[in-house]
Short mmCIF file of C-alpha atoms and ligand atoms in Angstrom, two decimals:
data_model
loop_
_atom_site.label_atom_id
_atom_site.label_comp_id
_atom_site.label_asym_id
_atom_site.label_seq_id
_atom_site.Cartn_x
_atom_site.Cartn_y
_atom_site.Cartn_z
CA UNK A 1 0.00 0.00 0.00
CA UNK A 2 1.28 3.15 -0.62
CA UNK A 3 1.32 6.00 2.25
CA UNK A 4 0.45 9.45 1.98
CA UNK A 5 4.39 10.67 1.25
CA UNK A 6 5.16 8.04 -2.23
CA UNK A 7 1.64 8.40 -3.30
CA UNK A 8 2.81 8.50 -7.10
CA UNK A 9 1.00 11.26 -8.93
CA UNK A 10 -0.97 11.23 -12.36
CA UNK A 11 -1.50 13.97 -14.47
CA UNK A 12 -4.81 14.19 -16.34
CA UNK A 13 -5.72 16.23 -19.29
CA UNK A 14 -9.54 16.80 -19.74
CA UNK A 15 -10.71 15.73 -16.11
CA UNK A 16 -13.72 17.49 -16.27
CA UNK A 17 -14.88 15.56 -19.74
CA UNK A 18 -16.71 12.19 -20.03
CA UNK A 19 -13.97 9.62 -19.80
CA UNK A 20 -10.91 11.69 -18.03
CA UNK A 21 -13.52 12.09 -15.20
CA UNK A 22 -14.14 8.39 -15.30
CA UNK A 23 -9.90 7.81 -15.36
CA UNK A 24 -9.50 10.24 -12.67
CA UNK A 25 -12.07 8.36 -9.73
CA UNK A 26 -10.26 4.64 -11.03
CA UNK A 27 -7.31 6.25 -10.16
CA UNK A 28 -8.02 8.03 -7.21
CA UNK A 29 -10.03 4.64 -5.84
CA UNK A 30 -6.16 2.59 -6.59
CA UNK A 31 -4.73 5.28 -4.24
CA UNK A 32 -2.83 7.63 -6.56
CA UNK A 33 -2.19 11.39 -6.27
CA UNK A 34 -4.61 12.91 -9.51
CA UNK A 35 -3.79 16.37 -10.65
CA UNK A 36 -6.46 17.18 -13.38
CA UNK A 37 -5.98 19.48 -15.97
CA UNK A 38 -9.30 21.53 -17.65
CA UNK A 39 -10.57 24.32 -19.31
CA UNK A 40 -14.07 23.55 -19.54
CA UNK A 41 -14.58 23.76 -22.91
CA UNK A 42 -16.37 21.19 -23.81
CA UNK A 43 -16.25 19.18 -19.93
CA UNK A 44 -18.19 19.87 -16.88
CA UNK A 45 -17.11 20.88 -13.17
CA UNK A 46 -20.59 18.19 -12.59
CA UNK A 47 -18.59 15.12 -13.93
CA UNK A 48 -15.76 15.76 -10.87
CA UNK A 49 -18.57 15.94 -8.24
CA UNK A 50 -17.61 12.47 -7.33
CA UNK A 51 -14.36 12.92 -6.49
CA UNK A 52 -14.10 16.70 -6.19
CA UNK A 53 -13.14 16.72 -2.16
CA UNK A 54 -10.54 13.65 -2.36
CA UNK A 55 -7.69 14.81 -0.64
CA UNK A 56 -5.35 13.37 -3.29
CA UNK A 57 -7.30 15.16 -6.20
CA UNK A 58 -5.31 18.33 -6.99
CA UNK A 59 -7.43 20.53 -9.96
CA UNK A 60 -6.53 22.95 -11.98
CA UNK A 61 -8.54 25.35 -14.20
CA UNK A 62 -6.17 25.81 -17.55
CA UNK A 63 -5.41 25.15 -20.85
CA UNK A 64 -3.00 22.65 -22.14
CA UNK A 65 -1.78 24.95 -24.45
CA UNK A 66 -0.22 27.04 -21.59
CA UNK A 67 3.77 26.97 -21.94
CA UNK A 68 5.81 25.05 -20.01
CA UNK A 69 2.58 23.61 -17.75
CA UNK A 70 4.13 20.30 -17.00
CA UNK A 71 7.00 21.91 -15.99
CA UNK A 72 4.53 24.18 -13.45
CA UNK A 73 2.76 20.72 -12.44
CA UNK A 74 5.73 19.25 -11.68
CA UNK A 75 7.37 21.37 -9.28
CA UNK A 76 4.11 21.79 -7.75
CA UNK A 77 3.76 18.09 -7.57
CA UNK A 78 6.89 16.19 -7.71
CA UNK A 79 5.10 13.37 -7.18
CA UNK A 80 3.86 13.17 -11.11
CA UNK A 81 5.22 10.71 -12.76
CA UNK A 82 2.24 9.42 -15.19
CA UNK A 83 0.63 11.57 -17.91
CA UNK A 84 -2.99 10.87 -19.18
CA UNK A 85 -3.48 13.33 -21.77
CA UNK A 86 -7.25 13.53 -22.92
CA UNK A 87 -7.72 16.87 -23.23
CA UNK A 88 -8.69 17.86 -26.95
CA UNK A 89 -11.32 19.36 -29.20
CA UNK A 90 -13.37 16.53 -29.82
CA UNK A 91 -16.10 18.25 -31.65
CA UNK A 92 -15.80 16.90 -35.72
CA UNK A 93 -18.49 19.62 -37.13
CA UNK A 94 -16.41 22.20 -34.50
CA UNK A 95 -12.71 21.10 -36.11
CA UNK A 96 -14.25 21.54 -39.52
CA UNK A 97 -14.77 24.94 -38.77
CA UNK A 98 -11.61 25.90 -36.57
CA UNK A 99 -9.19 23.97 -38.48
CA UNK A 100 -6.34 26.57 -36.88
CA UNK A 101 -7.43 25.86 -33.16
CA UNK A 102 -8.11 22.36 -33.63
CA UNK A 103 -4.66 21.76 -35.11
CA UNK A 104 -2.89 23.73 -32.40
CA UNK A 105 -5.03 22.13 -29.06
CA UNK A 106 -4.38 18.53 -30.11
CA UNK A 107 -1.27 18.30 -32.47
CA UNK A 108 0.86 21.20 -31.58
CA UNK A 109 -0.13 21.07 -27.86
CA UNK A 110 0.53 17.00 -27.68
CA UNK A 111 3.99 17.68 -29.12
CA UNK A 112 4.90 20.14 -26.31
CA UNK A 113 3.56 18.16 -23.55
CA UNK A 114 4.93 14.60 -24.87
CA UNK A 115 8.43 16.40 -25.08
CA UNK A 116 8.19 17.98 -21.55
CA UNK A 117 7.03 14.59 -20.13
CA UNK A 118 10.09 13.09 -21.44
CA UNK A 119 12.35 15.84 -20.26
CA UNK A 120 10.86 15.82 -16.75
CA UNK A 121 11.55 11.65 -16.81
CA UNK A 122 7.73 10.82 -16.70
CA UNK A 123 7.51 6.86 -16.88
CA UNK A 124 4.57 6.68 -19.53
CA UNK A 125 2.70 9.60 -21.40
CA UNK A 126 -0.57 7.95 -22.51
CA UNK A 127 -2.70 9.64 -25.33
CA UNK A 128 -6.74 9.73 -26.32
CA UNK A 129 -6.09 8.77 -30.06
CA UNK A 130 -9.09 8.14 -32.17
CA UNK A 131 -10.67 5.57 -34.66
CA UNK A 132 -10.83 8.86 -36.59
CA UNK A 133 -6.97 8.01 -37.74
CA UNK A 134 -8.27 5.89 -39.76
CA UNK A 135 -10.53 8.24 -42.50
CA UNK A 136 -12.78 6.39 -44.89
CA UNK A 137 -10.78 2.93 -44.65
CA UNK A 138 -13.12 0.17 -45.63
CA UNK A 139 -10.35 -2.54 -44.92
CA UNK A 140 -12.31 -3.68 -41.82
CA UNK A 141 -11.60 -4.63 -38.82
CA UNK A 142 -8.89 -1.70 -38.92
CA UNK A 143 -5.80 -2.64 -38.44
CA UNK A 144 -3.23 -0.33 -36.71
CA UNK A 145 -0.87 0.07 -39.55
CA UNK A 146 -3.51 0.91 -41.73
CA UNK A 147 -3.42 4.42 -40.94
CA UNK A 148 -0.53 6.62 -42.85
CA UNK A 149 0.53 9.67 -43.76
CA UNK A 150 -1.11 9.05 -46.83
CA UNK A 151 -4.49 8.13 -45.16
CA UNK A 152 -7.35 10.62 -46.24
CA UNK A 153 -8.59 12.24 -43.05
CA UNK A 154 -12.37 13.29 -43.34
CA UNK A 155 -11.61 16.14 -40.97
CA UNK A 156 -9.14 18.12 -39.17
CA UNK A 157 -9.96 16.00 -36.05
CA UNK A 158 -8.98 12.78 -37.44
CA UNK A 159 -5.98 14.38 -38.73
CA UNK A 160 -4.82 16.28 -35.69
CA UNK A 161 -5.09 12.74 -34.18
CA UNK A 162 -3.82 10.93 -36.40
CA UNK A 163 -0.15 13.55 -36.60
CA UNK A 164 -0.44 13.87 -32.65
CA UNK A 165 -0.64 9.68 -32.15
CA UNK A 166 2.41 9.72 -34.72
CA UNK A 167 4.46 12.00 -32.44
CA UNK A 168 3.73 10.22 -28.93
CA UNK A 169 4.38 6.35 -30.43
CA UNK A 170 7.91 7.87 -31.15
CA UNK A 171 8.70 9.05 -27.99
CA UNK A 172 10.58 6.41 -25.64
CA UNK A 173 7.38 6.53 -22.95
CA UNK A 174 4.46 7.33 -25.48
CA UNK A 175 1.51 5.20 -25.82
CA UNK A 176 -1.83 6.16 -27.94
CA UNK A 177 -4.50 4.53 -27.55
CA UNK A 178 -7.09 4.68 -31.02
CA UNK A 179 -10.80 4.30 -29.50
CA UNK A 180 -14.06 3.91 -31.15
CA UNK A 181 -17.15 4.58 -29.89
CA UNK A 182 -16.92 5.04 -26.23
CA UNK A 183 -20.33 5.27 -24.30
CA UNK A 184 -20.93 5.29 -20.67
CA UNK A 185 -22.62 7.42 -17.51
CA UNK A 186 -21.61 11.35 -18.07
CA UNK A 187 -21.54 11.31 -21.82
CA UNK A 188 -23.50 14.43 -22.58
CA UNK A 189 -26.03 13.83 -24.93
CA UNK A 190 -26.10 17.56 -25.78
CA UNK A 191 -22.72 17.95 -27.53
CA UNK A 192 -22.46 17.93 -30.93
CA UNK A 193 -20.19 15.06 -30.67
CA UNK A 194 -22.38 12.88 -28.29
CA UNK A 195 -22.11 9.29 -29.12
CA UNK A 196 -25.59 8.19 -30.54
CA UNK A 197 -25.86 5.53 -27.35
CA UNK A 198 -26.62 8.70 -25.28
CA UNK A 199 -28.72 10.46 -27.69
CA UNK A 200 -30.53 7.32 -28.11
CA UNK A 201 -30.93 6.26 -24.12
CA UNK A 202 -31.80 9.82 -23.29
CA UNK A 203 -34.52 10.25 -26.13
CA UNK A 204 -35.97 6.82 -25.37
CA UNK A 205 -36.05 8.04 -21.29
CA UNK A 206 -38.00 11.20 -22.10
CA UNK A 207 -40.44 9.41 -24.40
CA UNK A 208 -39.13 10.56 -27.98
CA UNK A 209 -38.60 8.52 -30.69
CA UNK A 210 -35.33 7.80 -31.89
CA UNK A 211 -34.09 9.24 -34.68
CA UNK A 212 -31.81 7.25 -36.73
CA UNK A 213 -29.59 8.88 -39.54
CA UNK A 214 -29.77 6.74 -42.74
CA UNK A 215 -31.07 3.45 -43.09
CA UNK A 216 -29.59 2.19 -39.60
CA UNK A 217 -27.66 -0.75 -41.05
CA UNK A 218 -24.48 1.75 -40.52
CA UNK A 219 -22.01 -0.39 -37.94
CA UNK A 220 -20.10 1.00 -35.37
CA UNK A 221 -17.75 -0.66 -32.46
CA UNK A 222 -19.36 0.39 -29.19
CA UNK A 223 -16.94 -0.21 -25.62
CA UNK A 224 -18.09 1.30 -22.15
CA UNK A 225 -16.06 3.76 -20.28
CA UNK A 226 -14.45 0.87 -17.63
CA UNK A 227 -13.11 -0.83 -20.36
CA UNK A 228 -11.11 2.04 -21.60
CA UNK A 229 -10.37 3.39 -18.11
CA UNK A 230 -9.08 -0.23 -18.24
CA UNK A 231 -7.17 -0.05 -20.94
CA UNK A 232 -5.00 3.04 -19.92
CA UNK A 233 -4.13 1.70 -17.07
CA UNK A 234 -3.07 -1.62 -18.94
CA UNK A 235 -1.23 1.06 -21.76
CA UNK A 236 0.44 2.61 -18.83
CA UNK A 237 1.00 -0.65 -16.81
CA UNK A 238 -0.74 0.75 -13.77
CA UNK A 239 -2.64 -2.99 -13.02
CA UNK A 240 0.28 -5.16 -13.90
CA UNK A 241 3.41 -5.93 -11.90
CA UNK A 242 6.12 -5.21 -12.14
CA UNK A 243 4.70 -2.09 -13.50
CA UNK A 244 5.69 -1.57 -17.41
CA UNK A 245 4.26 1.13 -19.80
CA UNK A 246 3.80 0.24 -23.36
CA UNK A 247 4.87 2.13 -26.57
CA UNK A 248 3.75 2.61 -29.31
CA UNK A 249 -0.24 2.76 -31.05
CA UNK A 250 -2.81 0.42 -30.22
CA UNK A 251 -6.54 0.18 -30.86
CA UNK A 252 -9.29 0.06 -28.53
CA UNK A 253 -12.62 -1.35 -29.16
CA UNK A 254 -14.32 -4.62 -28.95
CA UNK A 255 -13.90 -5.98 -32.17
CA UNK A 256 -17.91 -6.36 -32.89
CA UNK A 257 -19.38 -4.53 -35.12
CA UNK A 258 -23.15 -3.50 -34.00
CA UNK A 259 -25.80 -1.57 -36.23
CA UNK A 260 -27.24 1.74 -35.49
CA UNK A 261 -30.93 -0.13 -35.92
CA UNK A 262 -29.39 -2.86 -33.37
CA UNK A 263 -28.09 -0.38 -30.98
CA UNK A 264 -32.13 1.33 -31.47
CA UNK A 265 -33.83 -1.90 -30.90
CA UNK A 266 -32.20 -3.01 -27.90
CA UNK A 267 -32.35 0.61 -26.49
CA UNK A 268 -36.31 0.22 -26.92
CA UNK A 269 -36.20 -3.26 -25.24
CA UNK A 270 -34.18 -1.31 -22.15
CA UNK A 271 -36.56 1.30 -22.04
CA UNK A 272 -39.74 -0.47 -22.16
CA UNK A 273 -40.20 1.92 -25.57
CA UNK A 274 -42.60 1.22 -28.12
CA UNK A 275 -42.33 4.03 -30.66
CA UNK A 276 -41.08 3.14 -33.99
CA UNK A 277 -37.79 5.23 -34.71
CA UNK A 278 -37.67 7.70 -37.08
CA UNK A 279 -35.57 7.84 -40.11
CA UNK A 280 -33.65 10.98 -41.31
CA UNK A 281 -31.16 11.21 -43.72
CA UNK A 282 -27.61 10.00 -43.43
CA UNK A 283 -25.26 13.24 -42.31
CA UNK A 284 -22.88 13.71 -45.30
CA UNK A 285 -19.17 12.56 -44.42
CA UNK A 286 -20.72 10.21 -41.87
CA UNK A 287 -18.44 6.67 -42.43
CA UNK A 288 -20.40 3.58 -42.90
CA UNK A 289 -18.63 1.15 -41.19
CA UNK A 290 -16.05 1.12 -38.60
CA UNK A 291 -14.23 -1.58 -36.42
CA UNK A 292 -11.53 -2.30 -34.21
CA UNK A 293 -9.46 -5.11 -34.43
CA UNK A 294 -7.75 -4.96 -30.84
CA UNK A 295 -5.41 -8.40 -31.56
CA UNK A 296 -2.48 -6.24 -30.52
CA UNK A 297 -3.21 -4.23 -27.64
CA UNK A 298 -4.69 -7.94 -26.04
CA UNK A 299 -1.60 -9.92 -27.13
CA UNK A 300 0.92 -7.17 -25.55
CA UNK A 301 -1.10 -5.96 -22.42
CA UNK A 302 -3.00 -8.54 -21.45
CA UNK A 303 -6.02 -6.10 -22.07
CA UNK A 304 -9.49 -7.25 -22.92
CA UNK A 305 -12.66 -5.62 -23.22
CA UNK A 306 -15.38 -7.36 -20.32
CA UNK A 307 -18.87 -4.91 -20.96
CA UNK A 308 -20.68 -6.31 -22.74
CA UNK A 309 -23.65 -3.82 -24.95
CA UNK A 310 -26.83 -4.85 -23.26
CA UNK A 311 -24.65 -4.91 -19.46
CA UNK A 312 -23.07 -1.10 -20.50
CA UNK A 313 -26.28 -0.04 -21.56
CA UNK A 314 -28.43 -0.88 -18.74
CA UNK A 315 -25.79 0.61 -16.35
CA UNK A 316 -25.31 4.02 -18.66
CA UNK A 317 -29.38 3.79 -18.50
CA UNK A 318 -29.43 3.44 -14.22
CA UNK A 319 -27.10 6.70 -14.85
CA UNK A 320 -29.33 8.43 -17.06
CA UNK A 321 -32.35 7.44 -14.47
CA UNK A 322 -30.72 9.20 -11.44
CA UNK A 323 -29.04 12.04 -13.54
CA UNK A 324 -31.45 14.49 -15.42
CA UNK A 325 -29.14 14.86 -18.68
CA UNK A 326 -28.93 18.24 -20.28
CA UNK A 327 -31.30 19.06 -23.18
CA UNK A 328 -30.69 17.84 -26.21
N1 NAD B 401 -15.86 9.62 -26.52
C1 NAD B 401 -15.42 8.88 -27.54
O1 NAD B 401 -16.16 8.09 -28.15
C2 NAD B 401 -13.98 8.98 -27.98
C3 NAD B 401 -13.51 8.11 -28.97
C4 NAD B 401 -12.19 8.19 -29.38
C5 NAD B 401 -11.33 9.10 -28.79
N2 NAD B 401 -11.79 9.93 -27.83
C6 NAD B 401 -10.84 10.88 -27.23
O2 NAD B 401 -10.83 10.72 -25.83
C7 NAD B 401 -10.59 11.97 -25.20
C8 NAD B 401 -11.68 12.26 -24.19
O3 NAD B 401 -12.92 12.35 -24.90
P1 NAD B 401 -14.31 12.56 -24.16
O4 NAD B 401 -15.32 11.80 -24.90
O5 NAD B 401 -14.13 12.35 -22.71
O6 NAD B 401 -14.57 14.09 -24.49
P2 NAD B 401 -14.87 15.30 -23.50
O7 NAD B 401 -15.23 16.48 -24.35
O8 NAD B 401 -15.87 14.91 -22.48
O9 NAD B 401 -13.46 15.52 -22.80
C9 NAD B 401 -12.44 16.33 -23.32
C10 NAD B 401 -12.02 17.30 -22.22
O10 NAD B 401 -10.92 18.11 -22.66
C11 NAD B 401 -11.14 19.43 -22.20
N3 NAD B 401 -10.38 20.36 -23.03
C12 NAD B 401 -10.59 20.65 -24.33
N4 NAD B 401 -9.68 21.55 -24.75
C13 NAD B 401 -8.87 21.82 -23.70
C14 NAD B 401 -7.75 22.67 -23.50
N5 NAD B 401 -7.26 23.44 -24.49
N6 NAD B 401 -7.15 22.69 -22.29
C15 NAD B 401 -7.64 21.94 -21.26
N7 NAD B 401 -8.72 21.12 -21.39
C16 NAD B 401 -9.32 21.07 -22.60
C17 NAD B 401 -12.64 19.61 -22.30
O11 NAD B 401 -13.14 20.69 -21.54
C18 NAD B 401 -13.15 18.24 -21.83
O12 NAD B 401 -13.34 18.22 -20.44
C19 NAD B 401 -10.51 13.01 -26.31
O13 NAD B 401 -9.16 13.25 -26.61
C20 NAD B 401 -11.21 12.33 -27.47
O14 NAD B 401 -10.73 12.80 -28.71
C21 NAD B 401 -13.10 9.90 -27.40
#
């Protein structure tokens, strides 16, 4: 057990968003020293209320653009020694349009922080990559070399990723980690870039029908929240002894490939709903198919994904049932 002087710290970027919040109380319940990093910008002060008062969570309002802020963390905190760095415009539709800012948060921010975490000896910098790295690639399920520089991101998002994943692999302690479709308790269903699992659950809770874009048969790779909390801590070798960070990029996903008209119909079976869904039309740019296959980050880390959809649904639901989620 460690005591209140070796506590070893972790830094997290983006502890105020949906999964960094969800990182942050793992780590805190393991008995680590957090120090969370946010500026609110597209995360909520609501998401730390769980953990807000721990005496080992240190949090600072700022962005990770902000020069030398490991550096400032550090000396503050000597006791940092793992980086989990979330913190990014996650918005697609928002990167489209602030190509500039997008670019600078999560490429030319990543850069600085991955170099400062090597100059300031951190043992592992772990990164929120993105299935986004991957474009329009219909060689499914996606492979981790499959995404190059001469992949064809569909937006600046994908790309910033993609550049920022690049960068971290080829640093000594980097990890990325390339998610899909990551649902859970706190995703807000209100942000442009909710994941349709929340949209759908918090529709189907206030009695609307669903609305599905396109003809539904679109597949996506849905994993809950613990399972990725899970898998940093397996990237950074936080659950394994003796502890040994990985490098390099990895996917993280299931490997199962569910429909959009799946994903409805069990949703309805959840909820008890009855109301047909309601089709719209597909959202141009909108990839058809996507899907993980995780061979490598399972054969290296010992990683594997345990929730399954109907178990991660019903417990994001019990969330939803306690937790009046914001308009949408
Ligand atoms: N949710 C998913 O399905 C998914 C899938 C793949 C990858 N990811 C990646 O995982 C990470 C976390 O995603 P999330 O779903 O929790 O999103 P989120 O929006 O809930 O969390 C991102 C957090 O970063 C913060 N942030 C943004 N810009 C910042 C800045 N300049 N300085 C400090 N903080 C800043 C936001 O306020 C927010 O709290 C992101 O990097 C995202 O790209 C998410």
């Amino acid at each position: 057990m460690q005591n209140m002087r070796t506590k070893v710290g972790c830094l997290i970027t983006g502890a105020a968003g949906f999964v960094g919040s969800h990182l942050a109380e793992c780590l805190l319940a393991m008995n680590f020293q957090v120090v969370g990093i946010d500026n609110f910008f597209s995360g909520r002060r609501d998401n730390m209320r769980s953990f807000a008062d721990s005496r080992d969570f240190y949090f600072y309002e700022a962005s990770i653009t902000e020069r030398n802020l490991m550096r400032k963390l550090k000396r503050w905190h000597p006791e940092l020694r793992y980086c989990f760095h979330l913190a990014a415009v996650v918005s697609v539709p928002y990167s489209v349009e602030h190509e500039d800012e997008t670019m600078g948060i999560n490429l030319t921010a990543t850069q600085a922080l991955v170099k400062e975490s090597r100059e300031l000896d951190f043992t592992a910098f772990v990164f929120a990559g993105s299935a986004a790295e991957y474009g329009r690639d219909p060689r499914l399920p996606l492979k981790e070399d499959y995404a190059t520089a001469a992949t064809r991101h569909t937006s600046p998002y994908g790309r910033s990723k993609f550049l920022a994943s690049r960068d971290v692999a080829q640093s000594p302690n980097g990890i990325a980690l390339r998610c899909f479709n990551i649902y859970g308790p706190r995703q807000d269903p209100a942000s442009p870039y909710s994941g349709v699992v929340s949209r759908f659950l918090a529709a189907a809770l206030a009695g609307q029908s669903l609305t599905i874009l396109g003809d539904g048969q679109q597949t996506r790779d849905f994993i809950y929240v613990s399972d990725v909390v899970d898998a940093y801590l397996h990237a950074a070798g936080l659950n394994r002894r003796p502890a040994s960070p990985l490098n390099g990029v990895y996917n993280v996903g299931t490997g199962e490939a569910v429909s959009i008209l799946t994903l409805a119909r069990t949703t309805l079976q959840l909820t008890n709903g009855s109301e047909a869904p309601a089709f719209l039309p597909e959202r141009p740019g909108d990839i058809r198919h996507s899907l993980a296959d995780i061979e490598q980050f399972k054969a290296v880390s010992g990683w594997s994904p345990k929730v399954s959809l109907p178990l991660g649904l019903r417990k994001t639901l019990e969330w939803f049932g306690r937790h009046t989620p914001p308009e949408c």
